[in-house]
């Protein structure tokens, strides 16, 4: 077998599936233009050779590391220049990874470990960024005037060893989070009170205050053949209190893995599971949610014996495309989970799927998995005691597996919630602990969307709006298939001052969350007002009023009053204010203000208060 040592550049377009979904023809035309006008001439200039292309990705071989790095720098500089007049949401940005390694030629293509490392570095790179392996760094550091940031040892998929990574600091975003700054107690108090509202919404949701949405009213133009609902797996037989987490965990993990493919719309078990026990058929559920496929299954455990069944329905035909029952030992739990995920994808995409993209295990320890699942169950109840209990379970999971990313993020989340809900006696310490756990999680898996999403929320709490938006965008790069990431991004963007940008994410979040989370509808309504979209807000007023909890109804009635007033409907605006006063005679702008403390820029809700003063509401 022929082998040779060479320099490999792996490049792809960040967020390519999102760009294509928004404008397929425009994106593909722009991609070809960039190739013809910039990339291909640079490849020729630096004596490179394209070894492989697949969709938006390029694998390029160069005769030296110096030429490869010069190509990468010139590419990113040129792309930045070409993107100057392009709207941010339509820009094409490449991620680039470079490695020197042993490869095996196969025709024009290159295979082997050297290629794998370059590809993994590319996946870790931020949009517009370049990551180098240590071997490349050693070759160029005395030959090129380039600033390099040492990211330390990073672990990547399908490699038994970690690799040392270096990022070219050319204006691209850093791959690791910036260190936290000191936060004033006043800011922490404000953020904690304000975010209590959002947390209480989750508490309301957990109590089961759910009403099915009119899916047709919110559905986006998604391809019929790339949409899937994962129902909560059932636990069958005795021992549900002890082993029921296996059923919850497998459906959640499958959902998370499937959501890594941004061109696949996934409705996860946290929403679609609410139909369990209603007597609906899988086909009825598919119709209700506007998806083509439905995955359902069950779990049984007796001693070390494990039985997991799964089946996939195609709603267009009403037939099951695939079903299988696995009779294995408990130690095979994670293998079964991966087999189900890949089998589903092979049916959905009608062919073999690259398992590297969807089967990233975060632990192989079933006890740690159990403790993490128990922690997750407690953390969504949003009480001080449940937060403490969740931490005990996460700590138990981390004692078994210190690199269990989901447990690290869960632990961080409980500390953020302690501040958001006013449970913490020392908010500064709580946020520092959250920062520490998220930093470890990002060091292990820098591009994990759910981790970046939680970091974005933390930055809002810390009143660091610019960073909050940056991390929300990073989360969205790989998390467009994850409803939790979308919901979080919409919330972060709204309260960080980017209401107009948040609106498409609210729309997508509702499409992926086919039950009425009242806080999601309320926050979208508020974002419409913040963005000056008063007519659109008016159109949603009836849906808005239907989901309002009685506890906050008086305060929230002031929002449609503003929308009506700004739309010229003075009579309706006054009617909303009169109803608010009837429900809460002492209502004032001061009593509404705590609902708006999450805003980093207080000038945003102040615009709403000006209208309310015109309507006669006192300060």
mmCIF file of C-alpha atoms in Angstrom, residues 183-567:
data_model
loop_
_atom_site.group_PDB
_atom_site.id
_atom_site.type_symbol
_atom_site.label_atom_id
_atom_site.label_comp_id
_atom_site.label_asym_id
_atom_site.label_seq_id
_atom_site.Cartn_x
_atom_site.Cartn_y
_atom_site.Cartn_z
ATOM 1 C CA UNK A 183 -19.903 41.687 37.786
ATOM 2 C CA UNK A 184 -21.542 44.193 40.083
ATOM 3 C CA UNK A 185 -24.009 42.851 42.663
ATOM 4 C CA UNK A 186 -26.636 45.255 41.309
ATOM 5 C CA UNK A 187 -26.454 43.752 37.848
ATOM 6 C CA UNK A 188 -26.689 40.264 39.290
ATOM 7 C CA UNK A 189 -29.743 41.214 41.324
ATOM 8 C CA UNK A 190 -31.435 42.790 38.315
ATOM 9 C CA UNK A 191 -30.714 39.805 36.090
ATOM 10 C CA UNK A 192 -31.810 37.347 38.741
ATOM 11 C CA UNK A 193 -35.181 39.034 39.290
ATOM 12 C CA UNK A 194 -35.827 39.489 35.594
ATOM 13 C CA UNK A 195 -35.002 35.982 34.596
ATOM 14 C CA UNK A 196 -37.292 34.656 37.307
ATOM 15 C CA UNK A 197 -40.091 35.263 34.834
ATOM 16 C CA UNK A 198 -38.603 32.949 32.230
ATOM 17 C CA UNK A 199 -37.865 30.265 34.798
ATOM 18 C CA UNK A 200 -41.385 30.434 36.173
ATOM 19 C CA UNK A 201 -42.597 29.863 32.629
ATOM 20 C CA UNK A 202 -40.674 26.627 32.533
ATOM 21 C CA UNK A 203 -42.185 25.715 35.906
ATOM 22 C CA UNK A 204 -45.652 26.319 34.439
ATOM 23 C CA UNK A 205 -44.749 24.187 31.444
ATOM 24 C CA UNK A 206 -43.531 21.352 33.662
ATOM 25 C CA UNK A 207 -46.844 21.369 35.519
ATOM 26 C CA UNK A 208 -48.501 20.398 32.289
ATOM 27 C CA UNK A 209 -50.171 23.688 31.365
ATOM 28 C CA UNK A 210 -49.954 22.672 27.716
ATOM 29 C CA UNK A 211 -52.279 23.424 24.832
ATOM 30 C CA UNK A 212 -51.601 22.075 21.370
ATOM 31 C CA UNK A 213 -50.711 24.751 18.851
ATOM 32 C CA UNK A 214 -52.271 25.124 15.472
ATOM 33 C CA UNK A 215 -49.273 23.731 13.638
ATOM 34 C CA UNK A 216 -50.509 24.927 10.251
ATOM 35 C CA UNK A 217 -50.363 28.484 11.517
ATOM 36 C CA UNK A 218 -46.675 28.277 12.302
ATOM 37 C CA UNK A 219 -45.257 25.631 10.003
ATOM 38 C CA UNK A 220 -42.297 26.647 7.893
ATOM 39 C CA UNK A 221 -41.578 25.412 4.415
ATOM 40 C CA UNK A 222 -39.519 22.434 5.497
ATOM 41 C CA UNK A 223 -38.859 19.449 3.193
ATOM 42 C CA UNK A 224 -41.351 16.657 3.875
ATOM 43 C CA UNK A 225 -38.663 14.001 3.716
ATOM 44 C CA UNK A 226 -36.417 15.570 6.379
ATOM 45 C CA UNK A 227 -38.691 15.927 9.400
ATOM 46 C CA UNK A 228 -38.973 13.539 12.326
ATOM 47 C CA UNK A 229 -40.661 13.300 15.725
ATOM 48 C CA UNK A 230 -38.952 11.194 18.384
ATOM 49 C CA UNK A 231 -41.527 9.999 20.896
ATOM 50 C CA UNK A 232 -40.534 9.210 24.453
ATOM 51 C CA UNK A 233 -39.638 5.534 24.698
ATOM 52 C CA UNK A 234 -41.870 3.565 27.076
ATOM 53 C CA UNK A 235 -40.484 1.605 29.996
ATOM 54 C CA UNK A 236 -42.193 -1.807 30.257
ATOM 55 C CA UNK A 237 -42.328 -4.100 33.257
ATOM 56 C CA UNK A 238 -41.343 -3.788 36.922
ATOM 57 C CA UNK A 239 -38.658 -1.470 38.211
ATOM 58 C CA UNK A 240 -39.772 1.698 36.417
ATOM 59 C CA UNK A 241 -38.832 3.916 39.354
ATOM 60 C CA UNK A 242 -35.296 2.502 39.239
ATOM 61 C CA UNK A 243 -34.789 1.990 35.506
ATOM 62 C CA UNK A 244 -37.248 4.356 33.839
ATOM 63 C CA UNK A 245 -34.399 6.787 33.178
ATOM 64 C CA UNK A 246 -33.140 4.354 30.519
ATOM 65 C CA UNK A 247 -36.237 4.991 28.409
ATOM 66 C CA UNK A 248 -36.087 8.761 28.910
ATOM 67 C CA UNK A 249 -32.362 8.837 28.300
ATOM 68 C CA UNK A 250 -32.306 6.827 25.098
ATOM 69 C CA UNK A 251 -35.008 8.938 23.431
ATOM 70 C CA UNK A 252 -33.303 12.174 24.496
ATOM 71 C CA UNK A 253 -29.870 11.036 23.344
ATOM 72 C CA UNK A 254 -31.208 9.855 19.984
ATOM 73 C CA UNK A 255 -32.939 13.215 19.577
ATOM 74 C CA UNK A 256 -29.717 15.060 20.424
ATOM 75 C CA UNK A 257 -27.694 13.020 17.935
ATOM 76 C CA UNK A 258 -30.262 13.438 15.166
ATOM 77 C CA UNK A 259 -30.391 17.176 15.826
ATOM 78 C CA UNK A 260 -26.709 17.422 14.863
ATOM 79 C CA UNK A 261 -27.821 17.263 11.229
ATOM 80 C CA UNK A 262 -29.136 20.795 10.546
ATOM 81 C CA UNK A 263 -31.038 19.709 7.442
ATOM 82 C CA UNK A 264 -33.168 17.327 9.538
ATOM 83 C CA UNK A 265 -36.030 18.917 11.475
ATOM 84 C CA UNK A 266 -36.314 17.005 14.772
ATOM 85 C CA UNK A 267 -39.164 17.369 17.239
ATOM 86 C CA UNK A 268 -37.808 15.865 20.422
ATOM 87 C CA UNK A 269 -39.237 13.908 23.295
ATOM 88 C CA UNK A 270 -39.543 16.941 25.566
ATOM 89 C CA UNK A 271 -42.467 18.082 23.394
ATOM 90 C CA UNK A 272 -43.769 15.197 21.331
ATOM 91 C CA UNK A 273 -43.750 12.908 24.364
ATOM 92 C CA UNK A 274 -46.654 14.912 25.745
ATOM 93 C CA UNK A 275 -48.937 12.916 23.445
ATOM 94 C CA UNK A 276 -48.010 9.643 25.126
ATOM 95 C CA UNK A 277 -51.097 8.006 26.566
ATOM 96 C CA UNK A 278 -53.572 10.117 24.599
ATOM 97 C CA UNK A 279 -54.478 7.209 22.340
ATOM 98 C CA UNK A 280 -53.141 8.921 19.239
ATOM 99 C CA UNK A 281 -51.589 6.771 16.543
ATOM 100 C CA UNK A 282 -48.113 7.542 15.281
ATOM 101 C CA UNK A 283 -49.652 8.702 12.026
ATOM 102 C CA UNK A 284 -51.966 11.101 13.898
ATOM 103 C CA UNK A 285 -48.954 12.509 15.734
ATOM 104 C CA UNK A 286 -47.077 12.941 12.452
ATOM 105 C CA UNK A 287 -50.022 14.854 10.994
ATOM 106 C CA UNK A 288 -50.370 17.025 14.083
ATOM 107 C CA UNK A 289 -46.700 17.963 14.117
ATOM 108 C CA UNK A 290 -46.253 18.285 10.373
ATOM 109 C CA UNK A 291 -43.480 15.679 10.164
ATOM 110 C CA UNK A 292 -42.983 12.794 7.804
ATOM 111 C CA UNK A 293 -41.401 10.264 10.163
ATOM 112 C CA UNK A 294 -42.143 9.147 13.719
ATOM 113 C CA UNK A 295 -39.785 7.066 15.866
ATOM 114 C CA UNK A 296 -41.195 5.168 18.855
ATOM 115 C CA UNK A 297 -39.862 2.438 21.092
ATOM 116 C CA UNK A 298 -39.721 0.696 24.437
ATOM 117 C CA UNK A 299 -37.183 -0.472 27.003
ATOM 118 C CA UNK A 300 -37.206 -3.444 29.388
ATOM 119 C CA UNK A 301 -34.553 -4.438 31.922
ATOM 120 C CA UNK A 302 -34.254 -7.514 34.084
ATOM 121 C CA UNK A 303 -30.980 -7.875 35.937
ATOM 122 C CA UNK A 304 -28.284 -7.533 33.303
ATOM 123 C CA UNK A 305 -30.664 -8.458 30.471
ATOM 124 C CA UNK A 306 -31.813 -5.577 28.296
ATOM 125 C CA UNK A 307 -34.532 -5.550 25.651
ATOM 126 C CA UNK A 308 -34.997 -2.451 23.488
ATOM 127 C CA UNK A 309 -37.492 -2.229 20.639
ATOM 128 C CA UNK A 310 -37.762 0.597 18.107
ATOM 129 C CA UNK A 311 -39.757 1.253 14.950
ATOM 130 C CA UNK A 312 -39.911 4.030 12.386
ATOM 131 C CA UNK A 313 -43.166 5.066 10.696
ATOM 132 C CA UNK A 314 -43.433 6.818 7.325
ATOM 133 C CA UNK A 315 -46.595 8.914 7.723
ATOM 134 C CA UNK A 316 -47.048 9.382 3.983
ATOM 135 C CA UNK A 317 -47.665 5.656 3.491
ATOM 136 C CA UNK A 318 -48.788 4.764 7.012
ATOM 137 C CA UNK A 319 -46.278 1.902 7.012
ATOM 138 C CA UNK A 320 -43.358 1.090 9.251
ATOM 139 C CA UNK A 321 -40.118 1.425 7.302
ATOM 140 C CA UNK A 322 -37.982 -0.268 9.916
ATOM 141 C CA UNK A 323 -38.352 -2.050 13.231
ATOM 142 C CA UNK A 324 -36.006 -4.062 15.360
ATOM 143 C CA UNK A 325 -35.795 -5.613 18.810
ATOM 144 C CA UNK A 326 -32.407 -5.787 20.531
ATOM 145 C CA UNK A 327 -31.886 -8.469 23.196
ATOM 146 C CA UNK A 328 -28.545 -7.627 24.753
ATOM 147 C CA UNK A 329 -26.767 -7.118 28.051
ATOM 148 C CA UNK A 330 -26.804 -3.817 29.926
ATOM 149 C CA UNK A 331 -23.263 -3.088 28.807
ATOM 150 C CA UNK A 332 -24.509 -2.872 25.205
ATOM 151 C CA UNK A 333 -26.933 -0.023 25.949
ATOM 152 C CA UNK A 334 -24.932 2.660 24.153
ATOM 153 C CA UNK A 335 -24.212 0.434 21.154
ATOM 154 C CA UNK A 336 -27.954 -0.152 20.744
ATOM 155 C CA UNK A 337 -28.611 3.584 20.970
ATOM 156 C CA UNK A 338 -26.104 4.241 18.174
ATOM 157 C CA UNK A 339 -27.507 1.424 16.018
ATOM 158 C CA UNK A 340 -31.025 2.854 16.288
ATOM 159 C CA UNK A 341 -29.823 6.347 15.378
ATOM 160 C CA UNK A 342 -27.935 5.164 12.306
ATOM 161 C CA UNK A 343 -30.742 2.862 11.193
ATOM 162 C CA UNK A 344 -33.212 5.740 11.343
ATOM 163 C CA UNK A 345 -30.930 7.989 9.317
ATOM 164 C CA UNK A 346 -30.289 5.325 6.704
ATOM 165 C CA UNK A 347 -34.053 5.084 6.184
ATOM 166 C CA UNK A 348 -34.620 8.857 6.164
ATOM 167 C CA UNK A 349 -31.730 9.534 3.783
ATOM 168 C CA UNK A 350 -32.179 6.283 1.851
ATOM 169 C CA UNK A 351 -28.581 5.212 2.041
ATOM 170 C CA UNK A 352 -25.493 4.907 4.195
ATOM 171 C CA UNK A 353 -24.869 7.764 6.617
ATOM 172 C CA UNK A 354 -21.538 8.838 8.077
ATOM 173 C CA UNK A 355 -21.845 7.681 11.679
ATOM 174 C CA UNK A 356 -19.055 10.028 12.783
ATOM 175 C CA UNK A 357 -21.468 12.945 12.540
ATOM 176 C CA UNK A 358 -24.151 11.570 14.813
ATOM 177 C CA UNK A 359 -22.739 9.086 17.321
ATOM 178 C CA UNK A 360 -20.540 11.167 19.564
ATOM 179 C CA UNK A 361 -20.856 9.444 22.939
ATOM 180 C CA UNK A 362 -20.313 11.575 25.975
ATOM 181 C CA UNK A 363 -19.962 8.641 28.350
ATOM 182 C CA UNK A 364 -19.738 4.868 28.299
ATOM 183 C CA UNK A 365 -20.604 4.566 31.990
ATOM 184 C CA UNK A 366 -24.222 3.499 32.508
ATOM 185 C CA UNK A 367 -24.216 4.591 36.165
ATOM 186 C CA UNK A 368 -22.991 8.066 35.188
ATOM 187 C CA UNK A 369 -25.658 8.136 32.480
ATOM 188 C CA UNK A 370 -28.307 7.302 35.111
ATOM 189 C CA UNK A 371 -27.140 9.998 37.507
ATOM 190 C CA UNK A 372 -27.091 12.565 34.723
ATOM 191 C CA UNK A 373 -30.652 11.646 33.705
ATOM 192 C CA UNK A 374 -31.809 12.019 37.310
ATOM 193 C CA UNK A 375 -30.087 15.394 37.530
ATOM 194 C CA UNK A 376 -31.838 16.532 34.367
ATOM 195 C CA UNK A 377 -35.219 15.508 35.792
ATOM 196 C CA UNK A 378 -34.690 17.699 38.868
ATOM 197 C CA UNK A 379 -33.104 20.738 37.236
ATOM 198 C CA UNK A 380 -36.230 21.514 35.152
ATOM 199 C CA UNK A 381 -38.429 21.842 38.248
ATOM 200 C CA UNK A 382 -36.886 25.204 39.133
ATOM 201 C CA UNK A 383 -36.951 25.087 42.909
ATOM 202 C CA UNK A 384 -34.048 25.689 45.255
ATOM 203 C CA UNK A 385 -34.285 22.141 46.638
ATOM 204 C CA UNK A 386 -34.477 20.552 43.204
ATOM 205 C CA UNK A 387 -31.437 22.536 42.111
ATOM 206 C CA UNK A 388 -29.501 21.111 45.067
ATOM 207 C CA UNK A 389 -30.713 17.594 44.309
ATOM 208 C CA UNK A 390 -29.797 17.958 40.639
ATOM 209 C CA UNK A 391 -26.270 18.989 41.626
ATOM 210 C CA UNK A 392 -25.885 15.895 43.792
ATOM 211 C CA UNK A 393 -26.759 13.693 40.822
ATOM 212 C CA UNK A 394 -24.501 15.611 38.439
ATOM 213 C CA UNK A 395 -21.656 15.380 40.942
ATOM 214 C CA UNK A 396 -22.193 11.629 41.205
ATOM 215 C CA UNK A 397 -22.072 11.387 37.403
ATOM 216 C CA UNK A 398 -18.866 13.426 37.231
ATOM 217 C CA UNK A 399 -17.222 11.322 39.922
ATOM 218 C CA UNK A 400 -17.754 8.339 37.623
ATOM 219 C CA UNK A 401 -16.769 10.226 34.459
ATOM 220 C CA UNK A 402 -15.104 13.609 34.910
ATOM 221 C CA UNK A 403 -15.320 14.334 31.157
ATOM 222 C CA UNK A 404 -19.069 13.815 30.854
ATOM 223 C CA UNK A 405 -19.982 17.022 29.032
ATOM 224 C CA UNK A 406 -23.748 16.891 29.541
ATOM 225 C CA UNK A 407 -23.265 16.549 33.292
ATOM 226 C CA UNK A 408 -20.816 19.482 33.303
ATOM 227 C CA UNK A 409 -23.305 21.653 31.424
ATOM 228 C CA UNK A 410 -26.156 20.514 33.666
ATOM 229 C CA UNK A 411 -24.132 21.455 36.743
ATOM 230 C CA UNK A 412 -23.437 24.894 35.247
ATOM 231 C CA UNK A 413 -27.124 25.339 34.471
ATOM 232 C CA UNK A 414 -28.129 24.803 38.099
ATOM 233 C CA UNK A 415 -25.703 27.526 39.204
ATOM 234 C CA UNK A 416 -27.090 29.931 36.573
ATOM 235 C CA UNK A 417 -30.611 29.133 37.750
ATOM 236 C CA UNK A 418 -29.639 29.799 41.357
ATOM 237 C CA UNK A 419 -28.843 33.371 40.321
ATOM 238 C CA UNK A 420 -31.794 33.725 37.947
ATOM 239 C CA UNK A 421 -34.270 32.623 40.627
ATOM 240 C CA UNK A 422 -32.646 34.381 43.567
ATOM 241 C CA UNK A 423 -31.664 31.131 45.325
ATOM 242 C CA UNK A 424 -27.969 31.923 45.560
ATOM 243 C CA UNK A 425 -26.530 33.463 48.698
ATOM 244 C CA UNK A 426 -23.446 34.448 46.713
ATOM 245 C CA UNK A 427 -24.386 35.181 43.052
ATOM 246 C CA UNK A 428 -20.811 36.039 42.161
ATOM 247 C CA UNK A 429 -19.606 32.636 43.322
ATOM 248 C CA UNK A 430 -22.496 30.831 41.619
ATOM 249 C CA UNK A 431 -21.735 32.452 38.281
ATOM 250 C CA UNK A 432 -18.031 31.710 38.694
ATOM 251 C CA UNK A 433 -18.872 28.027 39.234
ATOM 252 C CA UNK A 434 -21.106 28.042 36.161
ATOM 253 C CA UNK A 435 -18.285 29.632 34.171
ATOM 254 C CA UNK A 436 -15.795 27.007 35.375
ATOM 255 C CA UNK A 437 -17.984 24.037 34.455
ATOM 256 C CA UNK A 438 -18.827 25.455 31.025
ATOM 257 C CA UNK A 439 -15.141 26.174 30.368
ATOM 258 C CA UNK A 440 -14.266 22.526 31.086
ATOM 259 C CA UNK A 441 -17.127 21.352 28.873
ATOM 260 C CA UNK A 442 -15.956 23.573 26.010
ATOM 261 C CA UNK A 443 -12.378 22.411 26.419
ATOM 262 C CA UNK A 444 -13.563 18.823 25.935
ATOM 263 C CA UNK A 445 -15.979 19.593 23.068
ATOM 264 C CA UNK A 446 -15.500 23.189 21.805
ATOM 265 C CA UNK A 447 -18.309 23.218 19.268
ATOM 266 C CA UNK A 448 -21.123 21.567 21.233
ATOM 267 C CA UNK A 449 -24.233 23.709 20.549
ATOM 268 C CA UNK A 450 -25.992 23.057 23.877
ATOM 269 C CA UNK A 451 -22.887 24.156 25.803
ATOM 270 C CA UNK A 452 -22.511 27.334 23.748
ATOM 271 C CA UNK A 453 -26.225 27.987 24.186
ATOM 272 C CA UNK A 454 -25.930 27.844 27.973
ATOM 273 C CA UNK A 455 -22.891 30.104 27.808
ATOM 274 C CA UNK A 456 -24.970 32.632 25.860
ATOM 275 C CA UNK A 457 -27.627 32.626 28.604
ATOM 276 C CA UNK A 458 -24.903 33.068 31.218
ATOM 277 C CA UNK A 459 -23.601 36.107 29.343
ATOM 278 C CA UNK A 460 -27.059 37.702 29.413
ATOM 279 C CA UNK A 461 -27.185 37.183 33.175
ATOM 280 C CA UNK A 462 -23.731 38.796 33.364
ATOM 281 C CA UNK A 463 -24.984 41.768 31.309
ATOM 282 C CA UNK A 464 -22.487 41.026 28.527
ATOM 283 C CA UNK A 465 -24.768 41.409 25.542
ATOM 284 C CA UNK A 466 -22.234 41.354 22.723
ATOM 285 C CA UNK A 467 -20.697 38.105 23.939
ATOM 286 C CA UNK A 468 -24.168 36.640 24.545
ATOM 287 C CA UNK A 469 -25.047 37.212 20.900
ATOM 288 C CA UNK A 470 -21.717 35.788 19.723
ATOM 289 C CA UNK A 471 -22.215 32.571 21.646
ATOM 290 C CA UNK A 472 -25.835 32.298 20.521
ATOM 291 C CA UNK A 473 -24.660 32.480 16.906
ATOM 292 C CA UNK A 474 -21.949 29.909 17.535
ATOM 293 C CA UNK A 475 -24.542 27.583 19.054
ATOM 294 C CA UNK A 476 -26.774 28.041 16.031
ATOM 295 C CA UNK A 477 -23.949 27.080 13.645
ATOM 296 C CA UNK A 478 -24.295 23.460 14.677
ATOM 297 C CA UNK A 479 -27.597 23.497 16.531
ATOM 298 C CA UNK A 480 -30.243 24.446 13.967
ATOM 299 C CA UNK A 481 -31.742 21.002 14.439
ATOM 300 C CA UNK A 482 -32.014 21.304 18.232
ATOM 301 C CA UNK A 483 -35.210 22.971 19.482
ATOM 302 C CA UNK A 484 -33.652 23.849 22.828
ATOM 303 C CA UNK A 485 -30.801 25.698 21.135
ATOM 304 C CA UNK A 486 -33.225 27.588 18.886
ATOM 305 C CA UNK A 487 -35.464 28.616 21.807
ATOM 306 C CA UNK A 488 -32.460 29.764 23.813
ATOM 307 C CA UNK A 489 -31.001 31.733 20.890
ATOM 308 C CA UNK A 490 -34.295 33.535 20.296
ATOM 309 C CA UNK A 491 -34.485 34.521 23.973
ATOM 310 C CA UNK A 492 -30.836 35.611 24.132
ATOM 311 C CA UNK A 493 -31.029 37.717 20.980
ATOM 312 C CA UNK A 494 -34.197 39.433 22.145
ATOM 313 C CA UNK A 495 -32.860 40.453 25.548
ATOM 314 C CA UNK A 496 -29.399 41.293 24.208
ATOM 315 C CA UNK A 497 -30.954 43.926 21.947
ATOM 316 C CA UNK A 498 -31.330 42.094 18.617
ATOM 317 C CA UNK A 499 -35.118 41.739 18.527
ATOM 318 C CA UNK A 500 -35.440 41.853 14.738
ATOM 319 C CA UNK A 501 -32.838 39.118 14.357
ATOM 320 C CA UNK A 502 -34.571 36.986 16.995
ATOM 321 C CA UNK A 503 -37.888 36.789 15.117
ATOM 322 C CA UNK A 504 -37.000 34.022 12.598
ATOM 323 C CA UNK A 505 -35.714 31.921 15.486
ATOM 324 C CA UNK A 506 -38.943 32.374 17.424
ATOM 325 C CA UNK A 507 -40.814 31.205 14.324
ATOM 326 C CA UNK A 508 -38.589 28.152 13.925
ATOM 327 C CA UNK A 509 -38.755 27.404 17.652
ATOM 328 C CA UNK A 510 -42.552 27.294 17.511
ATOM 329 C CA UNK A 511 -42.374 24.992 14.497
ATOM 330 C CA UNK A 512 -40.131 22.650 16.455
ATOM 331 C CA UNK A 513 -42.174 22.957 19.661
ATOM 332 C CA UNK A 514 -45.746 21.949 18.764
ATOM 333 C CA UNK A 515 -47.129 22.658 22.211
ATOM 334 C CA UNK A 516 -47.869 26.118 23.511
ATOM 335 C CA UNK A 517 -45.044 27.147 25.803
ATOM 336 C CA UNK A 518 -46.633 30.369 26.968
ATOM 337 C CA UNK A 519 -43.313 32.076 27.588
ATOM 338 C CA UNK A 520 -42.229 31.359 24.004
ATOM 339 C CA UNK A 521 -45.345 33.030 22.559
ATOM 340 C CA UNK A 522 -45.109 35.922 25.018
ATOM 341 C CA UNK A 523 -41.431 36.531 24.307
ATOM 342 C CA UNK A 524 -42.053 36.448 20.559
ATOM 343 C CA UNK A 525 -44.858 38.989 20.981
ATOM 344 C CA UNK A 526 -42.523 41.225 22.965
ATOM 345 C CA UNK A 527 -39.817 40.856 20.322
ATOM 346 C CA UNK A 528 -42.274 41.983 17.632
ATOM 347 C CA UNK A 529 -43.038 45.122 19.646
ATOM 348 C CA UNK A 530 -39.316 45.752 20.263
ATOM 349 C CA UNK A 531 -38.671 45.434 16.520
ATOM 350 C CA UNK A 532 -41.500 47.862 15.664
ATOM 351 C CA UNK A 533 -43.568 45.104 14.010
ATOM 352 C CA UNK A 534 -46.838 46.313 15.531
ATOM 353 C CA UNK A 535 -49.151 44.993 12.803
ATOM 354 C CA UNK A 536 -47.608 41.527 13.080
ATOM 355 C CA UNK A 537 -48.005 41.680 16.851
ATOM 356 C CA UNK A 538 -51.661 42.631 16.452
ATOM 357 C CA UNK A 539 -52.199 39.597 14.234
ATOM 358 C CA UNK A 540 -50.957 37.357 17.065
ATOM 359 C CA UNK A 541 -52.839 39.108 19.863
ATOM 360 C CA UNK A 542 -55.600 36.505 20.150
ATOM 361 C CA UNK A 543 -53.073 33.643 20.393
ATOM 362 C CA UNK A 544 -51.099 35.736 22.889
ATOM 363 C CA UNK A 545 -54.142 36.301 25.115
ATOM 364 C CA UNK A 546 -55.099 32.609 25.052
ATOM 365 C CA UNK A 547 -51.877 31.448 26.711
ATOM 366 C CA UNK A 548 -51.361 34.171 29.314
ATOM 367 C CA UNK A 549 -51.202 32.805 32.867
ATOM 368 C CA UNK A 550 -53.667 34.552 35.130
ATOM 369 C CA UNK A 551 -50.891 35.407 37.604
ATOM 370 C CA UNK A 552 -49.305 37.870 35.169
ATOM 371 C CA UNK A 553 -52.281 38.705 32.961
ATOM 372 C CA UNK A 554 -52.682 42.328 34.074
ATOM 373 C CA UNK A 555 -49.028 43.175 33.393
ATOM 374 C CA UNK A 556 -48.935 41.415 30.024
ATOM 375 C CA UNK A 557 -52.156 43.099 28.829
ATOM 376 C CA UNK A 558 -50.111 46.286 28.506
ATOM 377 C CA UNK A 559 -48.218 44.736 25.581
ATOM 378 C CA UNK A 560 -51.186 44.384 23.158
ATOM 379 C CA UNK A 561 -52.248 47.848 24.364
ATOM 380 C CA UNK A 562 -48.967 49.201 22.962
ATOM 381 C CA UNK A 563 -49.337 47.227 19.722
ATOM 382 C CA UNK A 564 -52.902 48.481 19.223
ATOM 383 C CA UNK A 565 -52.008 52.107 20.019
ATOM 384 C CA UNK A 566 -49.074 52.049 17.593
ATOM 385 C CA UNK A 567 -51.344 50.551 14.923
#
